[in-house]
XYZ file of C-alpha atoms in Angstrom:
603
model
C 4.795 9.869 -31.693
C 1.539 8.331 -32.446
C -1.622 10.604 -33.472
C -3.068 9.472 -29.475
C -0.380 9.277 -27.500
C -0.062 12.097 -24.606
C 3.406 12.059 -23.773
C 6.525 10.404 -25.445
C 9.994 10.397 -23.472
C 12.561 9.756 -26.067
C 16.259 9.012 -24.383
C 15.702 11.355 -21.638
C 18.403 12.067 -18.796
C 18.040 14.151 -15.672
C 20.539 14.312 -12.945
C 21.597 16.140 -9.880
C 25.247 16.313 -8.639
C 26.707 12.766 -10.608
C 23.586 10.927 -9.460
C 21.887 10.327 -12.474
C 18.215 9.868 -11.622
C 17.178 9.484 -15.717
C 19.752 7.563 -17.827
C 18.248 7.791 -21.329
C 15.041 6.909 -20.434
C 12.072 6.281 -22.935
C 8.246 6.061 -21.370
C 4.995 6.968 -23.324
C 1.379 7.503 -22.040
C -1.792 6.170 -24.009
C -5.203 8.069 -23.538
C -7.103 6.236 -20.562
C -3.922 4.109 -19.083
C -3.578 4.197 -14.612
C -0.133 3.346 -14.350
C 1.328 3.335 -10.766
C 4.669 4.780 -10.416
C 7.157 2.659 -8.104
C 10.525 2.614 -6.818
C 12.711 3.088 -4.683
C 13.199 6.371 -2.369
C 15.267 8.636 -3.730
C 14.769 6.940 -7.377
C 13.477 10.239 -8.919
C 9.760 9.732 -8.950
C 9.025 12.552 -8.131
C 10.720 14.444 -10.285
C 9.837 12.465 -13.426
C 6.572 14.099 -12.926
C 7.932 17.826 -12.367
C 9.327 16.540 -16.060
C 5.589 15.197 -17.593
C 4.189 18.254 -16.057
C 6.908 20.940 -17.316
C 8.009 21.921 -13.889
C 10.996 21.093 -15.138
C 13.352 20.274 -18.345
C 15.801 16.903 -19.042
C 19.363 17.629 -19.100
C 19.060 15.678 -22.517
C 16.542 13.719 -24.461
C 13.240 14.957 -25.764
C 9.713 14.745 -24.291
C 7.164 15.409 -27.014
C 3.613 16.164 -26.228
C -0.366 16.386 -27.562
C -1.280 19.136 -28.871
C -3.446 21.081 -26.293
C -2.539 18.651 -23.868
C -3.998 19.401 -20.285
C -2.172 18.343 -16.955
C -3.241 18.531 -13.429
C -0.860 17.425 -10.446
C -1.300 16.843 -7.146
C 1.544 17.175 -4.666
C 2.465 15.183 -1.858
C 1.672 18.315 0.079
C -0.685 20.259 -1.634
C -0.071 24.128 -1.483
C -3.375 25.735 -0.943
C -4.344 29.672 -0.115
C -4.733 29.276 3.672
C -7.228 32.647 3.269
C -9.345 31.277 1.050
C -12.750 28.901 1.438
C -13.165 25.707 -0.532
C -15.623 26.799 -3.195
C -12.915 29.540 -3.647
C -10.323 26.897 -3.958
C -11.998 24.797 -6.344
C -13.557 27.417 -8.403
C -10.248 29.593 -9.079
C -10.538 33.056 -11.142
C -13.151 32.049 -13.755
C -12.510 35.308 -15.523
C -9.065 34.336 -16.259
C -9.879 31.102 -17.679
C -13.344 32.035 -18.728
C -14.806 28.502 -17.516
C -18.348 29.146 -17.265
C -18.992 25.687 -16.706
C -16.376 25.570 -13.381
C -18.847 26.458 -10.889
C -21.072 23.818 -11.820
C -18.823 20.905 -11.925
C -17.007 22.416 -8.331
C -20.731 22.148 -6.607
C -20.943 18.741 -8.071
C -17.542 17.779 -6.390
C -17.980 19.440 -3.343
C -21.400 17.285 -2.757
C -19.652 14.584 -3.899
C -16.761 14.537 -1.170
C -19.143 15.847 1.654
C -17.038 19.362 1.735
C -18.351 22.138 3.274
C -18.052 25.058 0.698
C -17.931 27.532 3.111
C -15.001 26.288 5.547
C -11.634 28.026 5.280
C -9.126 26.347 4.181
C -6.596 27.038 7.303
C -8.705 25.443 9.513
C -8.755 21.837 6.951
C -7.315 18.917 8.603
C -4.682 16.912 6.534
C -6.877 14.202 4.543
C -9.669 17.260 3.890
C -7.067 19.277 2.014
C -5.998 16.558 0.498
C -9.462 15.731 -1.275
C -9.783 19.627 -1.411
C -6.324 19.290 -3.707
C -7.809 16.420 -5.436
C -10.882 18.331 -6.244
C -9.326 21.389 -7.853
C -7.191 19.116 -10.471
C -10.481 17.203 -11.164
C -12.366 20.295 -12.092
C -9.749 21.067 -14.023
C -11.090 18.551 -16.598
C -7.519 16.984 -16.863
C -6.426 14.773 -19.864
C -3.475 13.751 -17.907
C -3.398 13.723 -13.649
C -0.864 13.119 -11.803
C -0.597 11.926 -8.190
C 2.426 12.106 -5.808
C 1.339 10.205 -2.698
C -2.256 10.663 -2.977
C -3.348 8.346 -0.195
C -1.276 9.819 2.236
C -3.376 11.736 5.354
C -6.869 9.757 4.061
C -8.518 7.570 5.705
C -10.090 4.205 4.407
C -13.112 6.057 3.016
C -11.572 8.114 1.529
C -9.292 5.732 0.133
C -12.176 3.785 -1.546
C -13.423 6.964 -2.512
C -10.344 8.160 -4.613
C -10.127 4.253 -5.940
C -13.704 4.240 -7.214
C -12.636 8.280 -8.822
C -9.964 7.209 -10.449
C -11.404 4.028 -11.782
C -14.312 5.805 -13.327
C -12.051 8.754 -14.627
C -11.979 9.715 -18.524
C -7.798 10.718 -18.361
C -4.898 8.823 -17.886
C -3.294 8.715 -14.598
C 0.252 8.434 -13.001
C 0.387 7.567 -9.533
C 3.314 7.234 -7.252
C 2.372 5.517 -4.096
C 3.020 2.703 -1.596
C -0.108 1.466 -1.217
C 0.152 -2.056 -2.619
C -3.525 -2.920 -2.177
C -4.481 1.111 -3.778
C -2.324 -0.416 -7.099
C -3.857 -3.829 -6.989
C -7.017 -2.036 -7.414
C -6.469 0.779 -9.308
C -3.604 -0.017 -11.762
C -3.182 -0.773 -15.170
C 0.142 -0.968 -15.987
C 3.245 -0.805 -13.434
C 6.485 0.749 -14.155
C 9.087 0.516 -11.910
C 12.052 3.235 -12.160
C 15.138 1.286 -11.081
C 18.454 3.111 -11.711
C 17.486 5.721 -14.070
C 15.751 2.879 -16.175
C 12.126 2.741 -16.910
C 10.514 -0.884 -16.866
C 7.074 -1.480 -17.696
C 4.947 -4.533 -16.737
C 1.276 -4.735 -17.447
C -1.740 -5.038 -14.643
C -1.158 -4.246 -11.481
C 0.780 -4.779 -8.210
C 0.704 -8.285 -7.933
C 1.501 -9.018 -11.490
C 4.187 -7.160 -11.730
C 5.695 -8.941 -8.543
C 5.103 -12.552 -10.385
C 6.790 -10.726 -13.762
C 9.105 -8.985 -12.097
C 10.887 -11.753 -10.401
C 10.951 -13.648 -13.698
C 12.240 -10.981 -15.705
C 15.008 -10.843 -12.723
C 16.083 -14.031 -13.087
C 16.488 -13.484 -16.606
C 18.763 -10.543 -16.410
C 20.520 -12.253 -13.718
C 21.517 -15.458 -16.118
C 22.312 -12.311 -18.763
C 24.917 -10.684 -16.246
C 26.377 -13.605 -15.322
C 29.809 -12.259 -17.041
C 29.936 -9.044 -15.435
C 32.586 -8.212 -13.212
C 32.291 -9.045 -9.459
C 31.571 -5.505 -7.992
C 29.049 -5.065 -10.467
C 27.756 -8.459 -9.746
C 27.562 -7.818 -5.771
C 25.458 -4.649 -6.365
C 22.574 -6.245 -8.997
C 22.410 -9.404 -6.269
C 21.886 -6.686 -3.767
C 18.838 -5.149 -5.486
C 17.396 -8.350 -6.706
C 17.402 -9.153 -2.762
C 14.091 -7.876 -2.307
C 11.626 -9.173 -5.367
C 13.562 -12.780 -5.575
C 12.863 -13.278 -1.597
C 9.190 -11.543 -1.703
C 7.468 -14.850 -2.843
C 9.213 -17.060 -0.298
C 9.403 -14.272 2.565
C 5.396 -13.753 1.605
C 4.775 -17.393 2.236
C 7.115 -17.890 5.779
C 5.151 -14.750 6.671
C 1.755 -15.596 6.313
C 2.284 -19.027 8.071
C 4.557 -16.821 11.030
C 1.195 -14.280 10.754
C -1.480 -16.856 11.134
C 0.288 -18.700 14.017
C 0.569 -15.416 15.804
C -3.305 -14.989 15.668
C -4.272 -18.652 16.382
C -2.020 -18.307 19.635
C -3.800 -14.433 20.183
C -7.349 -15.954 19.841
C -6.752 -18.922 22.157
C -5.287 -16.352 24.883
C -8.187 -13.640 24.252
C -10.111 -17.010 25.104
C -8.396 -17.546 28.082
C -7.959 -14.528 29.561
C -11.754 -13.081 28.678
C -12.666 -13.452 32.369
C -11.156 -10.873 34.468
C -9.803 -13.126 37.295
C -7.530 -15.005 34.886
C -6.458 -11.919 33.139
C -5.369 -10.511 36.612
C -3.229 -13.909 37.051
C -2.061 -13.872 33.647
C -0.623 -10.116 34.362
C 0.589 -10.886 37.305
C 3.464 -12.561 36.052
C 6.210 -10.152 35.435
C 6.610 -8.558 31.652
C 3.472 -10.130 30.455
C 1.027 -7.955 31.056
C 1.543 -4.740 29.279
C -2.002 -2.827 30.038
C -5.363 -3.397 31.396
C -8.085 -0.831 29.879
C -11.538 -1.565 32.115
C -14.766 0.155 30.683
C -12.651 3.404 29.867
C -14.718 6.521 27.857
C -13.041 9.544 27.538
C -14.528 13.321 25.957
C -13.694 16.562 24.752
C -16.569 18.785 25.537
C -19.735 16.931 24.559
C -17.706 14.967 21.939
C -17.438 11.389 23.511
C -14.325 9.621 21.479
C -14.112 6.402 23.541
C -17.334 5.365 24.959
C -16.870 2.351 27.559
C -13.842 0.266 26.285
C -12.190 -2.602 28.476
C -9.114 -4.459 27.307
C -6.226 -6.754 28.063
C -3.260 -6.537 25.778
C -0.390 -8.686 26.627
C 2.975 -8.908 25.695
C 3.608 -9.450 22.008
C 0.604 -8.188 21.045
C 0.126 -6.399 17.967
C -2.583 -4.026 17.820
C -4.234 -2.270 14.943
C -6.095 1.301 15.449
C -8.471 1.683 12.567
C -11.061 4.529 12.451
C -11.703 7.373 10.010
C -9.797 10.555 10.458
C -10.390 12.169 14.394
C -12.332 9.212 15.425
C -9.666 9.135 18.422
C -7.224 7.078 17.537
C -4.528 8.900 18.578
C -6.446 9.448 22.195
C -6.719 5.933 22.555
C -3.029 5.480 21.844
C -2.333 7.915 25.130
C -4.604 6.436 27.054
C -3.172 2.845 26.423
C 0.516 4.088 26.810
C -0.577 6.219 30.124
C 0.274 9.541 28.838
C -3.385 10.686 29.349
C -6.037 10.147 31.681
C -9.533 8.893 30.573
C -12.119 10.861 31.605
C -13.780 7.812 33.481
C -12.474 4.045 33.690
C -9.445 2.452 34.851
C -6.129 2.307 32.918
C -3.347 -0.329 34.724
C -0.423 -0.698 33.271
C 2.497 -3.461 33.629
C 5.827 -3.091 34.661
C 9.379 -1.979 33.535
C 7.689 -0.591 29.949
C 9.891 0.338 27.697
C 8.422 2.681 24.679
C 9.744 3.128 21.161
C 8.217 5.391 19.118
C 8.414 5.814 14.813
C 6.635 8.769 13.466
C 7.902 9.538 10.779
C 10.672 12.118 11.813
C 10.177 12.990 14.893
C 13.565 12.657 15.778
C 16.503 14.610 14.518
C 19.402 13.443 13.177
C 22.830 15.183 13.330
C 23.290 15.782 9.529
C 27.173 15.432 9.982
C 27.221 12.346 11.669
C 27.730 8.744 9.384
C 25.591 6.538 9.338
C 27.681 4.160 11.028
C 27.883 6.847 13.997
C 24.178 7.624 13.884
C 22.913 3.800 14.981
C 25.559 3.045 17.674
C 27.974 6.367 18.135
C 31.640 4.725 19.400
C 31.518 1.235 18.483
C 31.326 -1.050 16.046
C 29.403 -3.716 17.026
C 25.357 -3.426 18.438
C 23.506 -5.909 20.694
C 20.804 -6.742 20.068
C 18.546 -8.771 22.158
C 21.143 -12.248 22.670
C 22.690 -11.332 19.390
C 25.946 -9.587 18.432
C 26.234 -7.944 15.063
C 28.740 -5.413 13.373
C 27.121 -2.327 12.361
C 27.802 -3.054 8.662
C 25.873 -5.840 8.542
C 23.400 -4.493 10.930
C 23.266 -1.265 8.093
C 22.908 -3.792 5.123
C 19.790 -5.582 6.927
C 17.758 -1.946 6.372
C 19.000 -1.943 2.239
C 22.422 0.358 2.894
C 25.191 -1.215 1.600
C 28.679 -0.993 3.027
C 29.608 1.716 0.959
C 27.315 3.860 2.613
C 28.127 3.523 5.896
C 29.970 6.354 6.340
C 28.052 8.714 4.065
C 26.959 11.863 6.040
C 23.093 11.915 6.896
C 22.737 15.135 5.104
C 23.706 13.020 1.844
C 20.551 10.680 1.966
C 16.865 11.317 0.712
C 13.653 11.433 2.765
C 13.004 7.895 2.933
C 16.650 6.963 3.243
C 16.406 9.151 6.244
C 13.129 7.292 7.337
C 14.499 4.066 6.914
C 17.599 5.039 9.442
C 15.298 5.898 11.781
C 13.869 2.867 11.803
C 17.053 1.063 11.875
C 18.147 3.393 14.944
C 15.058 2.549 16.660
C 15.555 -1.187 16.503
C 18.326 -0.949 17.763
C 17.539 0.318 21.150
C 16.199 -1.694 24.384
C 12.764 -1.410 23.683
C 9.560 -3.597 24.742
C 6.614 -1.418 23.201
C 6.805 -0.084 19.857
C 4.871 2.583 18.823
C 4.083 3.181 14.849
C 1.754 6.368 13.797
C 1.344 6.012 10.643
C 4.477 4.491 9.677
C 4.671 3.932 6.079
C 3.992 7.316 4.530
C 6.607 8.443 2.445
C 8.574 4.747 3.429
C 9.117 2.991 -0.196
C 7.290 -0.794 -0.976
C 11.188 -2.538 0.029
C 11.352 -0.746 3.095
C 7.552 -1.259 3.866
C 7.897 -5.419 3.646
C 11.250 -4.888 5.317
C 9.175 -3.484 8.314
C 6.700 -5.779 8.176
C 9.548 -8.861 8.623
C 10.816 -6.524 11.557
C 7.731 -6.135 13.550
C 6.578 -9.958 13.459
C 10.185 -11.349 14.928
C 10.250 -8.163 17.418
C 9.989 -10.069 21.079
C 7.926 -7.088 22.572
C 4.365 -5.136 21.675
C 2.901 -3.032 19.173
C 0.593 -0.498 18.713
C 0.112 0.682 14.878
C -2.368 3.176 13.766
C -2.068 3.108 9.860
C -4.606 3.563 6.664
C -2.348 1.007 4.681
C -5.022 -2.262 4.208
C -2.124 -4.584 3.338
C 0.656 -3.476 5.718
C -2.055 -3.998 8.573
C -2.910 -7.471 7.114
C 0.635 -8.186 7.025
C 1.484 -7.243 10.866
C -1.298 -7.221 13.143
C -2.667 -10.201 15.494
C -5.743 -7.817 16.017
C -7.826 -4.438 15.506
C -9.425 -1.781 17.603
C -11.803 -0.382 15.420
C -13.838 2.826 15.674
C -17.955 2.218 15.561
C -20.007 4.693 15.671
C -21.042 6.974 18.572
C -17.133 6.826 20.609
C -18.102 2.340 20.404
C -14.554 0.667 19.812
C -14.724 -3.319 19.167
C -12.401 -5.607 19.271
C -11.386 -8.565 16.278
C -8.905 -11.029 15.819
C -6.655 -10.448 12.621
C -5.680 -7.639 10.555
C -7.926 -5.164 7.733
C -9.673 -8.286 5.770
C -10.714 -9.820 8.698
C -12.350 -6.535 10.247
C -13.980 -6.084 7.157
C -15.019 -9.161 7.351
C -16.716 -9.651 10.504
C -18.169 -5.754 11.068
C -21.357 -5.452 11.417
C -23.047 -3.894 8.505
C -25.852 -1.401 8.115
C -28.684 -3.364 6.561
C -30.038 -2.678 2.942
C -33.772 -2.164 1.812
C -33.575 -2.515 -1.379
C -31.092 -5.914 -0.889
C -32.834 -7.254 1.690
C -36.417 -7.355 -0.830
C -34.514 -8.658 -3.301
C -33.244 -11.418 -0.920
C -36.369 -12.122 0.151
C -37.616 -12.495 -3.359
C -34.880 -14.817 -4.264
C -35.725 -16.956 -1.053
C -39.606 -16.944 -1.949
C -38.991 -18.214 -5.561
C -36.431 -20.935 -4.380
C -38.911 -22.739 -2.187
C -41.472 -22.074 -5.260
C -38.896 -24.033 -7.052
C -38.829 -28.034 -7.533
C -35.571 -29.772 -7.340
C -34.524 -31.193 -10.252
C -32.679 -34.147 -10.610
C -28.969 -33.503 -11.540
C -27.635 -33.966 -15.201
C -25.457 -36.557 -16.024
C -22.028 -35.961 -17.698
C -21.461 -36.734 -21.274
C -19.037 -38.680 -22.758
C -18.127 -35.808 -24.869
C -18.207 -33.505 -21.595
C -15.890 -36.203 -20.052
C -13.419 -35.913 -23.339
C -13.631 -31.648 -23.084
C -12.954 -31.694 -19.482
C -9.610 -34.084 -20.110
C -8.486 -30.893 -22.677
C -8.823 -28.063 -20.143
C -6.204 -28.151 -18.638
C -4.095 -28.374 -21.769
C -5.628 -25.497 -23.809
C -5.288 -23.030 -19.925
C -1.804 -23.960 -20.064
C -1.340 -22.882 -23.995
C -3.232 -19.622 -23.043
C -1.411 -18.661 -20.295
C 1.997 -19.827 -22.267
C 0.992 -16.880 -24.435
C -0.156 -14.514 -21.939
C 3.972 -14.786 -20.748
C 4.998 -13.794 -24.043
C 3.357 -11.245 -24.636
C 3.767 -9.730 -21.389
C 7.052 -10.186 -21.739
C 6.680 -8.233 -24.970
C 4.867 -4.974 -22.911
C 8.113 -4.949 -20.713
C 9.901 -3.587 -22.900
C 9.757 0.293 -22.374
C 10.886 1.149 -26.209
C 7.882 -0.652 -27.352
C 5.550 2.092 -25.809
C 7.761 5.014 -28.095
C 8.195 2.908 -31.025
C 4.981 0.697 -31.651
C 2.237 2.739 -29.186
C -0.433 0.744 -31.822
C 1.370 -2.579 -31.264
C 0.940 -1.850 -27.613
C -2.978 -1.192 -28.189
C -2.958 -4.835 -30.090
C -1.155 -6.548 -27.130
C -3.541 -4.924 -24.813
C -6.438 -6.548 -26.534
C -4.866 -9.528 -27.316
C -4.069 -9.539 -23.360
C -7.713 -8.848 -22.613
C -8.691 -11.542 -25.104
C -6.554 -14.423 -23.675
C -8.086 -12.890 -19.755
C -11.539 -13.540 -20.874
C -10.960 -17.133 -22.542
C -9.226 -18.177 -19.315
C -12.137 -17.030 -17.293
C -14.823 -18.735 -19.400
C -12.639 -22.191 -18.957
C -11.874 -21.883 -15.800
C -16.249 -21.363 -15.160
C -16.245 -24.041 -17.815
C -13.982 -26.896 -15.351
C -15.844 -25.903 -12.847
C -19.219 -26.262 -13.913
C -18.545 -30.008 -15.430
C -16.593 -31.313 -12.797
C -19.359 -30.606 -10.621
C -21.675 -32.157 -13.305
C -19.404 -35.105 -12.951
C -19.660 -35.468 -9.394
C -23.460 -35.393 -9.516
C -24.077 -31.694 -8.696
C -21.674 -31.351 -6.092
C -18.278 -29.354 -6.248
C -14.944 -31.310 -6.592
């Protein structure tokens, strides 16, 4: 092991029953790495990090660590002492440890996450004892932290929050989560654990789906000799990252089609007259919210909020944490009366709900039993389709089918809930926060669901990219119980919200503005004929760089290299970082003279 690395795993296996969940796995941590954790439910995430953290020990291998090394996890549900207040929380026995210096940095957090010191901790809602839990292993000082889950129960502040945290940290970090756009941001280095192998891929979420499905079609031309059974089940996990790219693309045009044909009938129907003809016609209307404002006490939640949403809608609910989302949702679906306003809904609804696990499943039944008990085949809509199949379109294969439900993990169990919803008469789907705990496959398998569904829905959800991925439009919570309307999913909220103005920007803007018109226009350069001859090479030298950029990524994928070579990997890193910064400079650089070239104006 290298003088700095933290951790080395050296051949490790770990397995319960005959289902191996480490088969000789080698991983290594360098000092100030974020590498997001990802794979599939059930993969053994979770317990790699019981393994990093000593909660638990291999069945075989060896997992060598630095000296004095310190390690802080957070658990998908923290466990915290219901009796005790935050500061007591944070601050722990200080006599034990004899940090002096605890209280200090706890006050510091505390201010910094807008905690109240004094609250108990019983009467915490979910996402504040989740940044309580993410306090106490940050004033732990950590060298290592590790995070199961972490954005689960926040909200989009504290989302950003935790991103700008973890960002700015001094230790390395392993995160597990399904947040794609949390890894885009936040990630260093990706590695996937894919049937008891570990596979690493530099940057973050989006590069490794590019590498990934290159790498993938390299091991597929490598197994093209294996045996047929063999074959079946690597084409069967490939499924998801080969299709991505293409499904990504059919999506986005399906997505943006959806919210051109949304806009045009908000148009339409934005005088009350026509949206009374419009839901007059049987199954199209779904409800009719007309300036609706409903209270608890002196708390006003929704303050004056009319609405028409029609069938085949898909509706966002965005709002921090008890800004009334969930009210709303009762409201729309009739299950509560406002306090004042009108609520009118359409006709024959039909309402399916997915929240997580609401409902139970008989563990004894199959799975085959569990979506459509005595038959084999399940209608759907006009279609027709045997179970198998129908099992194989949410990632079990036939094998499966007639596993017992007790024999599958938590998100297997999510994802047949899902599947068992789908396939019941339904014209109004319901998702509350849908995608904890629900793996990246099964997350874009959702999102291809919910755009061909025929009916309505109404998602509440702190995941920025499944939202942009799924929704025609947003209710968002303003300030003071104020909900607005927009057209298209997270981007496009942030987008157009309005925004609390800046001093200090504002002067500055103004100062800019005042020394422009101070400013005399010059007259625009002409090109060179040397500028000419360097802009013909661009595109030739980008192409060389990013020819190298492949091979050495495809160099960091390689798991052994992190064990074997952890300075190599330093050197790749930098070479990496090099070859990013030359390709930004010429990129700036074609720019800049083709615009020179067409006499100050961009190409």
């Amino acid at each position: 092991m290298a003088a700095n690395t933290l951790i080395t795993l050296s051949g490790v296996q770990l397995a319960y029953g005959h289902h191996p969940l480490l088969d000789h796995a080698d991983f290594a941590i360098q000092p100030g790495e974020r590498i997001g954790l990802i794979g599939r439910n059930g993969a053994g995430k979770s317990s790699l990090l019981k393994l990093l953290d000593g909660r638990t020990t291999p069945d075989d291998g060896e997992i060598m660590r630095l000296g004095g090394l310190k390690i802080s996890t957070v658990e998908q549900e923290p466990e915290l002492d219901e009796s005790l207040t935050v500061f007591d929380t944070l601050c722990g026995d200080i006599t034990e440890s004899e940090d002096w210096q605890r209280p200090s940095r706890v006050n510091a957090l505390i201010e910094q996450l807008g905690l109240s010191a004094d609250a108990l901790v019983a009467g915490l809602s979910g996402g504040t004892r989740k940044r309580v839990a993410l306090a106490r292993a940050l004033a732990d000082e950590p060298d290592l932290l590790l995070l199961d889950e972490p954005t689960n129960h926040l909200d989009f502040i504290g989302i950003s929050w935790l991103e700008n945290l973890l960002i700015n940290a001094r230790c390395s970090t392993i995160i597990i989560t399904h947040d794609r756009r949390f890894l885009d941001a936040v990630a260093t280095r990706i590695v996937e654990l894919d049937r008891g192998k570990l596979f690493s891929f530099p940057g973050n979420f989006s590069t490794w789906q590019q590498r990934k499905a290159e790498w993938l079609e390299a091991e597929k031309q490598q197994n093209a000799k294996f045996d047929k059974v063999l074959a079946q089940e690597e084409a069967w996990i490939r499924k998801g990252v080969e299709a991505r790219r293409t499904r990504n693309e059919g999506r986005v045009r399906r997505l943006e089609q959806l919210r051109r044909d949304r806009a045009s009938r908000r148009e339409r129907v934005g005088n009350v007259s026509l949206a009374v003809a419009e839901g007059q016609r049987s199954g199209k209307l779904v409800v009719e919210l007309e300036n609706v404002s409903h209270s608890y006490g002196d708390r006003v939640l929704i303050r004056d909020f009319s609405t028409t949403i029609m069938r085949k809608d898909r509706i966002g609910l965005i709002g921090p944490n008890g800004a009334g989302k969930t009210t709303l949702l009762k409201i729309i679906l009739g299950e509560l009366q406002p306090t004042s306003g009108t609520v009118r809904l359409g006709t024959n609804l039909t309402v399916g709900y997915f929240d997580q696990m609401r409902e139970q499943l008989d563990e004894t039944a199959t799975l085959a039993d569990t979506i459509n008990p005595g038959s084999e085949w399940i209608e759907i809509g006009d279609q027709r389709k045997h179970v198998m199949s129908y099992l194989e379109d949410f990632l079990f294969p036939p094998a499966r089918a007639h596993s017992p439900v007790q024999s599958l993990s938590g998100g297997e169990r999510a994802r047949l809930v899902l599947a068992r919803m789908f396939a019941r008469p339904t014209n109004i789907l319901v998702l509350d926060e849908p995608t904890n705990d629900l793996d990246i496959e099964t997350l874009e398998l959702l999102e291809d669901l919910l755009q061909d569904y025929p009916g309505t829905v109404l998602l509440v959800s702190h995941d920025r990219a499944f939202l942009d991925n799924v929704v025609t439009q947003t209710y968002a919570a303003e300030e003071n119980g104020h909900w607005q309307e927009y057209v298209g999913g997270y981007d496009e909220w942030l987008a157009q919200r309005p925004e609390q103005p800046d001093p200090a920007a504002e002067k500055k803007s103004r100062k800019e503005a005042a020394a422009a018109e101070r400013a005399q226009p010059a007259k625009a350069p002409r090109v060179t004929s040397w500028e000419l001859r360097e802009l013909e090479e661009i595109p030739d030298t980008i192409a060389q760089l990013e020819a190298k950029q492949t091979q050495l990524a495809a160099k960091l994928a390689d798991g052994s290299l992190y064990r074997d070579a952890p300075d190599e990997v330093d050197v790749i890193n930098g070479q990496l970082h090099a070859i990013e910064q030359q390709l930004n400079t010429l990129f700036a650089r074609w720019e800049a003279l083709e615009e020179k070239k067409n006499g100050g104006n961009p190409a």
